[in-house]
PDB file of C-alpha atoms in Angstrom:
ATOM      1  CA  MET A  75      -4.666  -4.718 -15.926  1.00  0.00           C
ATOM      2  CA  SER A  76      -4.626  -3.103 -12.492  1.00  0.00           C
ATOM      3  CA  HIS A  77      -4.372   0.672 -12.739  1.00  0.00           C
ATOM      4  CA  HIS A  78      -1.792   0.541 -15.536  1.00  0.00           C
ATOM      5  CA  TYR A  79      -2.490   2.565 -18.685  1.00  0.00           C
ATOM      6  CA  SER A  80      -5.159   4.713 -17.082  1.00  0.00           C
ATOM      7  CA  GLY A  81      -4.921   7.434 -19.728  1.00  0.00           C
ATOM      8  CA  PRO A  82      -7.027   7.661 -22.899  1.00  0.00           C
ATOM      9  CA  ASP A  83      -6.971   4.586 -25.177  1.00  0.00           C
ATOM     10  CA  PHE A  84      -4.887   2.601 -22.681  1.00  0.00           C
ATOM     11  CA  GLY A  85      -2.248   5.318 -22.736  1.00  0.00           C
ATOM     12  CA  PHE A  86      -0.738   7.408 -19.963  1.00  0.00           C
ATOM     13  CA  PRO A  87      -2.151  10.292 -17.907  1.00  0.00           C
ATOM     14  CA  HIS A  88      -1.046  13.595 -19.451  1.00  0.00           C
ATOM     15  CA  GLY A  89       0.825  11.464 -21.981  1.00  0.00           C
ATOM     16  CA  ASP A  90       3.588  10.746 -19.456  1.00  0.00           C
ATOM     17  CA  ALA A  91       4.290   7.162 -18.358  1.00  0.00           C
ATOM     18  CA  ARG A  92       6.030   8.466 -15.219  1.00  0.00           C
ATOM     19  CA  LEU A  93       2.687   9.839 -13.987  1.00  0.00           C
ATOM     20  CA  ASP A  94       0.831   6.550 -14.443  1.00  0.00           C
ATOM     21  CA  LEU A  95      -0.081   5.056 -11.054  1.00  0.00           C
ATOM     22  CA  THR A  96      -0.132   1.278 -11.462  1.00  0.00           C
ATOM     23  CA  ASP A  97      -0.683  -0.299  -8.034  1.00  0.00           C
ATOM     24  CA  LEU A  98      -0.899   0.375  -4.300  1.00  0.00           C
ATOM     25  CA  TYR A  99       0.029  -2.254  -1.692  1.00  0.00           C
ATOM     26  CA  ALA A 100      -0.144  -2.229   2.114  1.00  0.00           C
ATOM     27  CA  PHE A 101       0.822  -5.079   4.433  1.00  0.00           C
ATOM     28  CA  PRO A 102       2.485  -5.701   7.816  1.00  0.00           C
ATOM     29  CA  LYS A 103       6.253  -5.978   7.694  1.00  0.00           C
ATOM     30  CA  PRO A 104       7.169  -9.685   7.487  1.00  0.00           C
ATOM     31  CA  GLY A 105       8.715 -10.631  10.818  1.00  0.00           C
ATOM     32  CA  GLY A 106       8.025  -7.196  12.290  1.00  0.00           C
ATOM     33  CA  ALA A 107       4.393  -6.687  13.258  1.00  0.00           C
ATOM     34  CA  ASP A 108       5.076  -3.216  14.703  1.00  0.00           C
ATOM     35  CA  LYS A 109       5.749  -1.820  11.218  1.00  0.00           C
ATOM     36  CA  SER A 110       3.984  -1.700   7.865  1.00  0.00           C
ATOM     37  CA  ILE A 111       5.058  -1.640   4.235  1.00  0.00           C
ATOM     38  CA  LEU A 112       3.459   0.777   1.769  1.00  0.00           C
ATOM     39  CA  ILE A 113       4.264   0.391  -1.927  1.00  0.00           C
ATOM     40  CA  MET A 114       3.232   2.815  -4.640  1.00  0.00           C
ATOM     41  CA  ASN A 115       4.112   1.659  -8.149  1.00  0.00           C
ATOM     42  CA  VAL A 116       4.180   3.969 -11.162  1.00  0.00           C
ATOM     43  CA  HIS A 117       5.641   4.186 -14.668  1.00  0.00           C
ATOM     44  CA  PRO A 118       5.104   0.941 -16.599  1.00  0.00           C
ATOM     45  CA  SER A 119       8.180   0.045 -18.647  1.00  0.00           C
ATOM     46  CA  ALA A 120       6.166  -0.909 -21.732  1.00  0.00           C
ATOM     47  CA  VAL A 121       3.501   0.609 -23.955  1.00  0.00           C
ATOM     48  CA  VAL A 122       0.542  -1.564 -24.948  1.00  0.00           C
ATOM     49  CA  ASN A 123      -0.412   0.042 -28.259  1.00  0.00           C
ATOM     50  CA  PRO A 124       1.750   0.409 -30.203  1.00  0.00           C
ATOM     51  CA  PRO A 125       4.152  -1.934 -28.371  1.00  0.00           C
ATOM     52  CA  GLY A 126       7.375  -0.361 -27.188  1.00  0.00           C
ATOM     53  CA  SER A 127       9.351   0.924 -24.221  1.00  0.00           C
ATOM     54  CA  THR A 128       8.827   4.031 -22.123  1.00  0.00           C
ATOM     55  CA  THR A 129      11.471   6.496 -20.933  1.00  0.00           C
ATOM     56  CA  ARG A 130      14.291   5.197 -18.733  1.00  0.00           C
ATOM     57  CA  GLU A 131      14.154   8.179 -16.346  1.00  0.00           C
ATOM     58  CA  PRO A 132      12.327   6.585 -13.408  1.00  0.00           C
ATOM     59  CA  PHE A 133      10.367   9.526 -11.970  1.00  0.00           C
ATOM     60  CA  ALA A 134       9.304  12.930 -13.238  1.00  0.00           C
ATOM     61  CA  PRO A 135      11.183  15.682 -11.367  1.00  0.00           C
ATOM     62  CA  GLU A 136       8.323  18.113 -12.004  1.00  0.00           C
ATOM     63  CA  ALA A 137       5.841  15.681 -10.417  1.00  0.00           C
ATOM     64  CA  LEU A 138       4.712  14.880  -6.883  1.00  0.00           C
ATOM     65  CA  TYR A 139       4.080  11.293  -5.761  1.00  0.00           C
ATOM     66  CA  GLU A 140       1.811  11.006  -2.753  1.00  0.00           C
ATOM     67  CA  ILE A 141       0.253   8.389  -0.463  1.00  0.00           C
ATOM     68  CA  LYS A 142      -2.821   9.643   1.391  1.00  0.00           C
ATOM     69  CA  ILE A 143      -4.104   8.218   4.681  1.00  0.00           C
ATOM     70  CA  ASP A 144      -7.600   8.688   6.094  1.00  0.00           C
ATOM     71  CA  THR A 145      -7.679   7.919   9.828  1.00  0.00           C
ATOM     72  CA  ASN A 146     -11.329   8.672  10.667  1.00  0.00           C
ATOM     73  CA  ASP A 147     -13.320   7.123   7.808  1.00  0.00           C
ATOM     74  CA  ASP A 148     -14.457  10.356   6.140  1.00  0.00           C
ATOM     75  CA  ALA A 149     -12.544   9.783   2.862  1.00  0.00           C
ATOM     76  CA  VAL A 150     -10.427  12.884   3.516  1.00  0.00           C
ATOM     77  CA  ALA A 151      -6.676  12.601   4.105  1.00  0.00           C
ATOM     78  CA  ASP A 152      -5.413  13.193   7.653  1.00  0.00           C
ATOM     79  CA  ILE A 153      -1.813  12.133   6.929  1.00  0.00           C
ATOM     80  CA  ALA A 154       0.147  12.238   3.678  1.00  0.00           C
ATOM     81  CA  TYR A 155       3.587  11.084   2.564  1.00  0.00           C
ATOM     82  CA  ARG A 156       4.955  13.150  -0.324  1.00  0.00           C
ATOM     83  CA  VAL A 157       7.907  12.236  -2.543  1.00  0.00           C
ATOM     84  CA  ARG A 158       9.767  14.548  -4.936  1.00  0.00           C
ATOM     85  CA  PHE A 159      12.631  13.581  -7.226  1.00  0.00           C
ATOM     86  CA  SER A 160      15.591  15.501  -8.557  1.00  0.00           C
ATOM     87  CA  PRO A 161      16.250  15.916 -12.289  1.00  0.00           C
ATOM     88  CA  SER A 162      18.434  13.248 -13.876  1.00  0.00           C
ATOM     89  CA  ALA A 163      20.293  15.584 -16.246  1.00  0.00           C
ATOM     90  CA  ASP A 164      23.211  16.041 -13.838  1.00  0.00           C
ATOM     91  CA  GLY A 165      23.412  12.448 -12.628  1.00  0.00           C
ATOM     92  CA  PRO A 166      21.262   9.800 -10.923  1.00  0.00           C
ATOM     93  CA  GLN A 167      17.982  10.935  -9.417  1.00  0.00           C
ATOM     94  CA  THR A 168      17.539  11.353  -5.661  1.00  0.00           C
ATOM     95  CA  ALA A 169      14.358  11.479  -3.585  1.00  0.00           C
ATOM     96  CA  THR A 170      13.055  13.642  -0.752  1.00  0.00           C
ATOM     97  CA  VAL A 171      10.258  12.263   1.432  1.00  0.00           C
ATOM     98  CA  ARG A 172       8.000  14.537   3.488  1.00  0.00           C
ATOM     99  CA  ARG A 173       5.191  13.867   5.959  1.00  0.00           C
ATOM    100  CA  VAL A 174       2.234  16.137   6.644  1.00  0.00           C
ATOM    101  CA  GLU A 175      -0.778  15.691   8.891  1.00  0.00           C
ATOM    102  CA  GLY A 176      -3.983  17.461   9.811  1.00  0.00           C
ATOM    103  CA  ALA A 177      -5.712  19.816   7.397  1.00  0.00           C
ATOM    104  CA  GLN A 178      -2.526  20.201   5.349  1.00  0.00           C
ATOM    105  CA  ALA A 179      -2.641  16.511   4.412  1.00  0.00           C
ATOM    106  CA  ALA A 180      -5.843  17.073   2.449  1.00  0.00           C
ATOM    107  CA  GLU A 181      -4.358  19.984   0.532  1.00  0.00           C
ATOM    108  CA  THR A 182      -2.151  20.051  -2.538  1.00  0.00           C
ATOM    109  CA  GLY A 183       1.512  20.986  -2.260  1.00  0.00           C
ATOM    110  CA  ASP A 184       4.995  19.631  -1.648  1.00  0.00           C
ATOM    111  CA  SER A 185       5.582  21.071   1.827  1.00  0.00           C
ATOM    112  CA  GLY A 186       5.911  19.021   5.021  1.00  0.00           C
ATOM    113  CA  GLN A 187       8.354  17.609   7.527  1.00  0.00           C
ATOM    114  CA  VAL A 188      11.393  16.151   5.777  1.00  0.00           C
ATOM    115  CA  LEU A 189      11.847  12.506   6.786  1.00  0.00           C
ATOM    116  CA  ILE A 190      14.363  11.438   4.156  1.00  0.00           C
ATOM    117  CA  GLU A 191      16.556  13.598   1.951  1.00  0.00           C
ATOM    118  CA  ALA A 192      18.777  12.868  -1.045  1.00  0.00           C
ATOM    119  CA  ALA A 193      17.881   9.162  -1.091  1.00  0.00           C
ATOM    120  CA  PRO A 194      19.491   7.541  -4.162  1.00  0.00           C
ATOM    121  CA  VAL A 195      17.160   6.162  -6.830  1.00  0.00           C
ATOM    122  CA  SER A 196      17.977   2.645  -8.035  1.00  0.00           C
ATOM    123  CA  THR A 197      18.307   2.044 -11.752  1.00  0.00           C
ATOM    124  CA  GLY A 198      20.093  -1.323 -11.664  1.00  0.00           C
ATOM    125  CA  ARG A 199      19.464  -4.725 -10.139  1.00  0.00           C
ATOM    126  CA  ASP A 200      20.856  -3.839  -6.710  1.00  0.00           C
ATOM    127  CA  ALA A 201      18.323  -2.124  -4.435  1.00  0.00           C
ATOM    128  CA  ARG A 202      19.710   1.070  -2.897  1.00  0.00           C
ATOM    129  CA  VAL A 203      17.927   1.417   0.444  1.00  0.00           C
ATOM    130  CA  THR A 204      17.898   4.498   2.692  1.00  0.00           C
ATOM    131  CA  GLU A 205      17.227   4.337   6.440  1.00  0.00           C
ATOM    132  CA  ALA A 206      16.211   7.292   8.630  1.00  0.00           C
ATOM    133  CA  GLY A 207      15.195   6.566  12.211  1.00  0.00           C
ATOM    134  CA  ARG A 208      12.382   4.012  12.149  1.00  0.00           C
ATOM    135  CA  TYR A 209      11.732   4.626   8.444  1.00  0.00           C
ATOM    136  CA  ARG A 210      13.199   2.715   5.534  1.00  0.00           C
ATOM    137  CA  PHE A 211      12.830   3.889   1.933  1.00  0.00           C
ATOM    138  CA  PHE A 212      13.429   2.645  -1.591  1.00  0.00           C
ATOM    139  CA  ALA A 213      12.708   4.180  -4.983  1.00  0.00           C
ATOM    140  CA  GLY A 214      13.633   2.905  -8.414  1.00  0.00           C
ATOM    141  CA  TRP A 215      13.132   0.321 -11.126  1.00  0.00           C
ATOM    142  CA  ARG A 216      11.828  -3.091 -10.046  1.00  0.00           C
ATOM    143  CA  SER A 217      10.186  -6.123 -11.594  1.00  0.00           C
ATOM    144  CA  ASP A 218       6.461  -5.393 -11.861  1.00  0.00           C
ATOM    145  CA  PRO A 219       4.706  -7.646  -9.300  1.00  0.00           C
ATOM    146  CA  PHE A 220       1.281  -7.307 -10.930  1.00  0.00           C
ATOM    147  CA  PHE A 221       0.129 -10.389 -12.813  1.00  0.00           C
ATOM    148  CA  PHE A 222      -2.642 -10.418 -15.405  1.00  0.00           C
ATOM    149  CA  ASP A 223      -3.565 -11.612 -18.891  1.00  0.00           C
ATOM    150  CA  THR A 224      -3.929  -8.129 -20.385  1.00  0.00           C
ATOM    151  CA  LEU A 225      -4.407  -9.243 -23.974  1.00  0.00           C
ATOM    152  CA  GLY A 226      -7.149 -11.621 -22.847  1.00  0.00           C
ATOM    153  CA  ALA A 227      -8.891  -8.741 -21.119  1.00  0.00           C
ATOM    154  CA  LEU A 228      -8.755  -6.698 -24.317  1.00  0.00           C
ATOM    155  CA  ASN A 229     -10.130  -9.714 -26.229  1.00  0.00           C
ATOM    156  CA  ASP A 230     -13.563  -9.674 -24.571  1.00  0.00           C
ATOM    157  CA  LEU A 231     -12.251 -11.381 -21.404  1.00  0.00           C
ATOM    158  CA  GLN A 232     -11.118 -14.469 -23.325  1.00  0.00           C
ATOM    159  CA  PHE A 233      -8.201 -15.452 -21.076  1.00  0.00           C
ATOM    160  CA  THR A 234      -5.417 -17.829 -22.047  1.00  0.00           C
ATOM    161  CA  GLY A 235      -3.147 -17.433 -19.007  1.00  0.00           C
ATOM    162  CA  ASP A 236      -0.565 -15.319 -20.848  1.00  0.00           C
ATOM    163  CA  ASP A 237       0.876 -12.978 -18.190  1.00  0.00           C
ATOM    164  CA  PHE A 238       1.605  -9.689 -19.933  1.00  0.00           C
ATOM    165  CA  PHE A 239       3.593  -8.408 -16.952  1.00  0.00           C
ATOM    166  CA  ILE A 240       5.882 -11.412 -16.407  1.00  0.00           C
ATOM    167  CA  ASP A 241       8.863  -9.651 -18.014  1.00  0.00           C
ATOM    168  CA  LYS A 242       7.886  -6.018 -17.396  1.00  0.00           C
ATOM    169  CA  ASP A 243       9.341  -3.459 -15.014  1.00  0.00           C
ATOM    170  CA  VAL A 244       7.831  -0.660 -12.981  1.00  0.00           C
ATOM    171  CA  CYS A 245       9.114   2.177 -10.814  1.00  0.00           C
ATOM    172  CA  SER A 246       8.473   1.554  -7.141  1.00  0.00           C
ATOM    173  CA  ILE A 247       8.263   3.794  -4.091  1.00  0.00           C
ATOM    174  CA  VAL A 248       8.532   1.604  -0.990  1.00  0.00           C
ATOM    175  CA  LEU A 249       8.173   2.968   2.537  1.00  0.00           C
ATOM    176  CA  GLU A 250       8.614   0.981   5.737  1.00  0.00           C
ATOM    177  CA  LEU A 251       7.153   2.864   8.676  1.00  0.00           C
ATOM    178  CA  PRO A 252       6.111   2.289  12.294  1.00  0.00           C
ATOM    179  CA  ASN A 253       2.403   1.555  12.614  1.00  0.00           C
ATOM    180  CA  PRO A 254       1.681   4.596  14.819  1.00  0.00           C
ATOM    181  CA  ALA A 255       2.840   6.780  11.904  1.00  0.00           C
ATOM    182  CA  LEU A 256      -0.128   5.458   9.932  1.00  0.00           C
ATOM    183  CA  GLY A 257      -2.700   6.461  12.491  1.00  0.00           C
ATOM    184  CA  PRO A 258      -4.877   4.469  14.884  1.00  0.00           C
ATOM    185  CA  ASN A 259      -5.857   0.917  13.890  1.00  0.00           C
ATOM    186  CA  ARG A 260      -7.766   0.693  10.612  1.00  0.00           C
ATOM    187  CA  VAL A 261      -7.041   3.386   8.029  1.00  0.00           C
ATOM    188  CA  GLY A 262      -7.961   4.121   4.431  1.00  0.00           C
ATOM    189  CA  LEU A 263      -5.238   4.528   1.802  1.00  0.00           C
ATOM    190  CA  TRP A 264      -4.967   5.852  -1.705  1.00  0.00           C
ATOM    191  CA  ALA A 265      -2.172   7.166  -3.920  1.00  0.00           C
ATOM    192  CA  ARG A 266      -1.939   9.903  -6.493  1.00  0.00           C
ATOM    193  CA  THR A 267       0.443  11.602  -8.891  1.00  0.00           C
ATOM    194  CA  LEU A 268       0.450  15.336  -9.520  1.00  0.00           C
ATOM    195  CA  ASP A 269       1.875  17.109 -12.550  1.00  0.00           C
ATOM    196  CA  GLY A 270       3.590  20.417 -11.845  1.00  0.00           C
ATOM    197  CA  ALA A 271       5.033  20.971 -15.315  1.00  0.00           C
ATOM    198  CA  GLY A 272       2.673  23.889 -15.956  1.00  0.00           C
ATOM    199  CA  GLY A 273       3.632  25.784 -12.809  1.00  0.00           C
ATOM    200  CA  VAL A 274       0.661  24.621 -10.724  1.00  0.00           C
ATOM    201  CA  TRP A 275      -0.107  21.202  -9.276  1.00  0.00           C
ATOM    202  CA  VAL A 276      -2.625  19.248 -11.360  1.00  0.00           C
ATOM    203  CA  GLN A 277      -3.700  15.780 -10.233  1.00  0.00           C
ATOM    204  CA  ALA A 278      -2.871  13.391 -13.065  1.00  0.00           C
ATOM    205  CA  ASP A 279      -3.841  10.020 -11.602  1.00  0.00           C
ATOM    206  CA  ARG A 280      -5.182   8.507  -8.402  1.00  0.00           C
ATOM    207  CA  GLY A 281      -6.498   5.220  -7.101  1.00  0.00           C
ATOM    208  CA  ALA A 282      -6.337   2.454  -4.542  1.00  0.00           C
ATOM    209  CA  LEU A 283      -8.507  -0.498  -5.571  1.00  0.00           C
ATOM    210  CA  PRO A 284      -7.186  -2.442  -8.568  1.00  0.00           C
ATOM    211  CA  ALA A 285      -8.593  -2.183 -12.093  1.00  0.00           C
ATOM    212  CA  GLN A 286     -11.770  -0.199 -11.502  1.00  0.00           C
ATOM    213  CA  GLY A 287     -10.170   3.113 -12.500  1.00  0.00           C
ATOM    214  CA  VAL A 288      -9.440   1.558 -15.911  1.00  0.00           C
ATOM    215  CA  PHE A 289     -12.474  -0.643 -16.604  1.00  0.00           C
ATOM    216  CA  LEU A 290     -15.389   1.119 -14.917  1.00  0.00           C
ATOM    217  CA  VAL A 291     -14.953   4.868 -15.423  1.00  0.00           C
ATOM    218  CA  GLY A 292     -16.138   5.039 -19.029  1.00  0.00           C
ATOM    219  CA  SER A 293     -16.579   8.594 -20.307  1.00  0.00           C
ATOM    220  CA  GLU A 294     -15.827   9.953 -16.835  1.00  0.00           C
ATOM    221  CA  ARG A 295     -12.150   8.927 -16.990  1.00  0.00           C
ATOM    222  CA  ASP A 296     -10.644  12.400 -16.724  1.00  0.00           C
ATOM    223  CA  GLY A 297     -12.999  13.518 -13.974  1.00  0.00           C
ATOM    224  CA  TYR A 298     -12.403  10.346 -12.004  1.00  0.00           C
ATOM    225  CA  HIS A 299      -8.618  10.537 -12.096  1.00  0.00           C
ATOM    226  CA  ALA A 300      -8.706  14.210 -11.147  1.00  0.00           C
ATOM    227  CA  GLY A 301     -11.224  13.621  -8.348  1.00  0.00           C
ATOM    228  CA  GLU A 302     -11.114  12.992  -4.607  1.00  0.00           C
ATOM    229  CA  PRO A 303     -12.457   9.903  -2.799  1.00  0.00           C
ATOM    230  CA  ALA A 304     -14.779  12.086  -0.708  1.00  0.00           C
ATOM    231  CA  ASN A 305     -16.682  12.929  -3.915  1.00  0.00           C
ATOM    232  CA  ASP A 306     -16.722   9.437  -5.420  1.00  0.00           C
ATOM    233  CA  ALA A 307     -20.457   8.930  -4.941  1.00  0.00           C
ATOM    234  CA  ARG A 308     -20.937  10.926  -8.134  1.00  0.00           C
ATOM    235  CA  PHE A 309     -19.417   8.037 -10.088  1.00  0.00           C
ATOM    236  CA  ILE A 310     -21.855   5.377  -8.851  1.00  0.00           C
ATOM    237  CA  ALA A 311     -24.059   5.771 -11.917  1.00  0.00           C
ATOM    238  CA  VAL A 312     -21.212   5.327 -14.427  1.00  0.00           C
ATOM    239  CA  PHE A 313     -19.830   2.348 -12.484  1.00  0.00           C
ATOM    240  CA  ALA A 314     -23.305   0.806 -12.380  1.00  0.00           C
ATOM    241  CA  HIS A 315     -23.688   1.255 -16.134  1.00  0.00           C
ATOM    242  CA  ALA A 316     -20.438  -0.620 -16.766  1.00  0.00           C
ATOM    243  CA  LEU A 317     -21.473  -3.408 -14.396  1.00  0.00           C
ATOM    244  CA  GLU A 318     -24.833  -3.778 -16.135  1.00  0.00           C
ATOM    245  CA  HIS A 319     -23.149  -3.943 -19.532  1.00  0.00           C
ATOM    246  CA  THR A 320     -20.344  -6.354 -18.639  1.00  0.00           C
ATOM    247  CA  GLY A 321     -21.805  -8.419 -15.838  1.00  0.00           C
ATOM    248  CA  GLY A 322     -25.470  -8.434 -16.728  1.00  0.00           C
ATOM    249  CA  TYR A 323     -26.457  -6.958 -13.374  1.00  0.00           C
ATOM    250  CA  ALA A 324     -29.989  -5.700 -12.885  1.00  0.00           C
ATOM    251  CA  PRO A 325     -29.978  -1.894 -12.501  1.00  0.00           C
ATOM    252  CA  GLU A 326     -30.704  -1.823  -8.775  1.00  0.00           C
ATOM    253  CA  GLU A 327     -28.102  -4.498  -8.018  1.00  0.00           C
ATOM    254  CA  ALA A 328     -25.551  -2.745 -10.232  1.00  0.00           C
ATOM    255  CA  ARG A 329     -25.940   0.452  -8.215  1.00  0.00           C
ATOM    256  CA  ARG A 330     -25.596  -1.480  -4.967  1.00  0.00           C
ATOM    257  CA  VAL A 331     -22.388  -3.192  -6.115  1.00  0.00           C
ATOM    258  CA  ALA A 332     -21.012   0.082  -7.487  1.00  0.00           C
ATOM    259  CA  GLY A 333     -21.569   1.598  -4.057  1.00  0.00           C
ATOM    260  CA  THR A 334     -19.353  -1.077  -2.480  1.00  0.00           C
ATOM    261  CA  LEU A 335     -16.478  -0.104  -4.803  1.00  0.00           C
ATOM    262  CA  LEU A 336     -16.580   3.568  -3.884  1.00  0.00           C
ATOM    263  CA  PRO A 337     -14.975   5.596  -2.461  1.00  0.00           C
ATOM    264  CA  ASP A 338     -11.815   4.302  -4.126  1.00  0.00           C
ATOM    265  CA  ILE A 339      -9.895   3.614  -0.896  1.00  0.00           C
ATOM    266  CA  LEU A 340      -7.892   0.600   0.284  1.00  0.00           C
ATOM    267  CA  SER A 341      -8.866  -0.385   3.828  1.00  0.00           C
ATOM    268  CA  TYR A 342      -5.956  -1.493   5.984  1.00  0.00           C
ATOM    269  CA  ASP A 343      -5.613  -2.571   9.613  1.00  0.00           C
ATOM    270  CA  PRO A 344      -1.939  -3.253  10.449  1.00  0.00           C
ATOM    271  CA  SER A 345      -2.894  -5.394  13.452  1.00  0.00           C
ATOM    272  CA  ARG A 346      -4.411  -8.040  11.157  1.00  0.00           C
ATOM    273  CA  PRO A 347      -2.900 -10.193   8.387  1.00  0.00           C
ATOM    274  CA  ALA A 348      -3.174  -8.521   4.997  1.00  0.00           C
ATOM    275  CA  SER A 349      -5.283 -10.110   2.284  1.00  0.00           C
ATOM    276  CA  PHE A 350      -7.085  -8.372  -0.568  1.00  0.00           C
ATOM    277  CA  PRO A 351      -9.917  -7.389  -0.681  1.00  0.00           C
ATOM    278  CA  GLY A 352     -10.569  -7.705   3.048  1.00  0.00           C
ATOM    279  CA  ASN A 353      -7.512  -5.992   4.492  1.00  0.00           C
ATOM    280  CA  GLY A 354      -4.737  -4.213   2.622  1.00  0.00           C
ATOM    281  CA  ARG A 355      -3.048  -5.921  -0.306  1.00  0.00           C
ATOM    282  CA  THR A 356       0.049  -8.112  -0.505  1.00  0.00           C
ATOM    283  CA  LEU A 357       2.270  -8.645  -3.540  1.00  0.00           C
ATOM    284  CA  THR A 358       0.834 -12.138  -4.105  1.00  0.00           C
ATOM    285  CA  ASP A 359      -2.871 -11.344  -3.685  1.00  0.00           C
ATOM    286  CA  ASP A 360      -4.766 -12.114  -6.889  1.00  0.00           C
ATOM    287  CA  ALA A 361      -6.530  -8.772  -7.053  1.00  0.00           C
ATOM    288  CA  ALA A 362      -7.322  -9.229 -10.749  1.00  0.00           C
ATOM    289  CA  ASP A 363      -9.365 -12.369 -10.093  1.00  0.00           C
ATOM    290  CA  ALA A 364     -11.246 -10.631  -7.288  1.00  0.00           C
ATOM    291  CA  PHE A 365     -12.109  -7.748  -9.599  1.00  0.00           C
ATOM    292  CA  LEU A 366     -13.113  -9.993 -12.497  1.00  0.00           C
ATOM    293  CA  ALA A 367     -15.599 -11.809 -10.284  1.00  0.00           C
ATOM    294  CA  VAL A 368     -17.247  -8.501  -9.409  1.00  0.00           C
ATOM    295  CA  LEU A 369     -17.071  -7.078 -12.939  1.00  0.00           C
ATOM    296  CA  THR A 370     -18.724 -10.127 -14.523  1.00  0.00           C
ATOM    297  CA  ASN A 371     -21.158 -10.963 -11.708  1.00  0.00           C
ATOM    298  CA  GLY A 372     -19.354 -14.240 -11.111  1.00  0.00           C
ATOM    299  CA  GLN A 373     -19.335 -15.350 -14.749  1.00  0.00           C
ATOM    300  CA  VAL A 374     -15.534 -15.036 -14.961  1.00  0.00           C
ATOM    301  CA  THR A 375     -13.561 -15.774 -11.807  1.00  0.00           C
ATOM    302  CA  GLY A 376      -9.980 -15.871 -13.050  1.00  0.00           C
ATOM    303  CA  ASP A 377      -7.504 -15.123 -15.824  1.00  0.00           C
ATOM    304  CA  LYS A 378      -5.382 -18.277 -15.310  1.00  0.00           C
ATOM    305  CA  VAL A 379      -2.359 -16.247 -14.155  1.00  0.00           C
ATOM    306  CA  GLY A 380      -0.634 -16.523 -10.754  1.00  0.00           C
ATOM    307  CA  PRO A 381       1.859 -14.513  -8.661  1.00  0.00           C
ATOM    308  CA  HIS A 382       5.383 -13.862  -9.845  1.00  0.00           C
ATOM    309  CA  VAL A 383       8.224 -15.905  -8.395  1.00  0.00           C
ATOM    310  CA  ASP A 384      10.930 -13.213  -8.348  1.00  0.00           C
ATOM    311  CA  LEU A 385       9.683 -11.452  -5.206  1.00  0.00           C
ATOM    312  CA  LEU A 386      12.160 -10.926  -2.378  1.00  0.00           C
ATOM    313  CA  THR A 387      11.732 -11.997   1.252  1.00  0.00           C
ATOM    314  CA  GLU A 388      13.253  -8.757   2.511  1.00  0.00           C
ATOM    315  CA  PHE A 389      12.952  -5.027   1.853  1.00  0.00           C
ATOM    316  CA  PRO A 390      12.055  -3.739  -0.719  1.00  0.00           C
ATOM    317  CA  TYR A 391      10.313  -7.086  -1.464  1.00  0.00           C
ATOM    318  CA  LEU A 392       9.980  -6.500  -5.212  1.00  0.00           C
ATOM    319  CA  GLY A 393      12.278  -8.419  -7.527  1.00  0.00           C
ATOM    320  CA  PRO A 394      15.145  -6.814  -9.445  1.00  0.00           C
ATOM    321  CA  PRO A 395      14.280  -5.198 -12.783  1.00  0.00           C
ATOM    322  CA  HIS A 396      14.432  -7.324 -15.910  1.00  0.00           C
ATOM    323  CA  LYS A 397      16.223  -4.634 -17.903  1.00  0.00           C
ATOM    324  CA  GLY A 398      18.436  -3.264 -15.130  1.00  0.00           C
TER     325      GLY A 398
END
């Protein structure tokens, strides 16, 4: 799986599916090269073990959903987009989107310049889109675009081509923004969820590059998901251990490869076509195959699963939910 089920025993961070970051995508707007599309997916609709459904409330109102942007290659955020959601007890949820930059972007909090306010959250098949100036925003249930043979992965990488996610949903946060709002040229991106249920913000999950936060963190799972990319060098040893065990890497080579996977940041240059792992990530990039090749040292190069066919050609690009 990508970053789905990143809690203990393939569960959810803090035991809450709404806090589970599943995927991060970044690509130039189709037909509009002066803008980019950022997609942060959270909240898988299904539990792996035991099988079942998660809550229908899309987003946690006591949580903060954030996309971080590093503009100067130091693995520290210089710009951040923060999204908060209203409670659903009194009706459908709405979203508020804020932007912060400078030192404040690297801090924790829900302050910032309000870009979008009271944006309706979609719970049905029709996408409710909000526009504000040069920004466009969507939040709500969508068909999960990630494709992977999850059960094959759990069966010692014995893949049969059974796409676990073909009929699953996810909650998406989609932001269309002008490229200058990202920063100059190439930037580094990651996403995170923060849990404020206890009265203080606690980072529940974070990531950018697919799968490694699930398959490579080992006993350091909690520390990794609570960590910052600027400190990711401390996880090289645990990544290397997993690569030695699964891929048969020699120790020195395992450390070298682990170093290429950290910090956990998605590199993106909006002036170039997007293609994972070289630049950003599109909804049809086979990120799972790319990761498997690294994980197994080239012994396994695919899971026999391809992109989903329910993607849209226009904003918000993700297909309608299966259960909407």
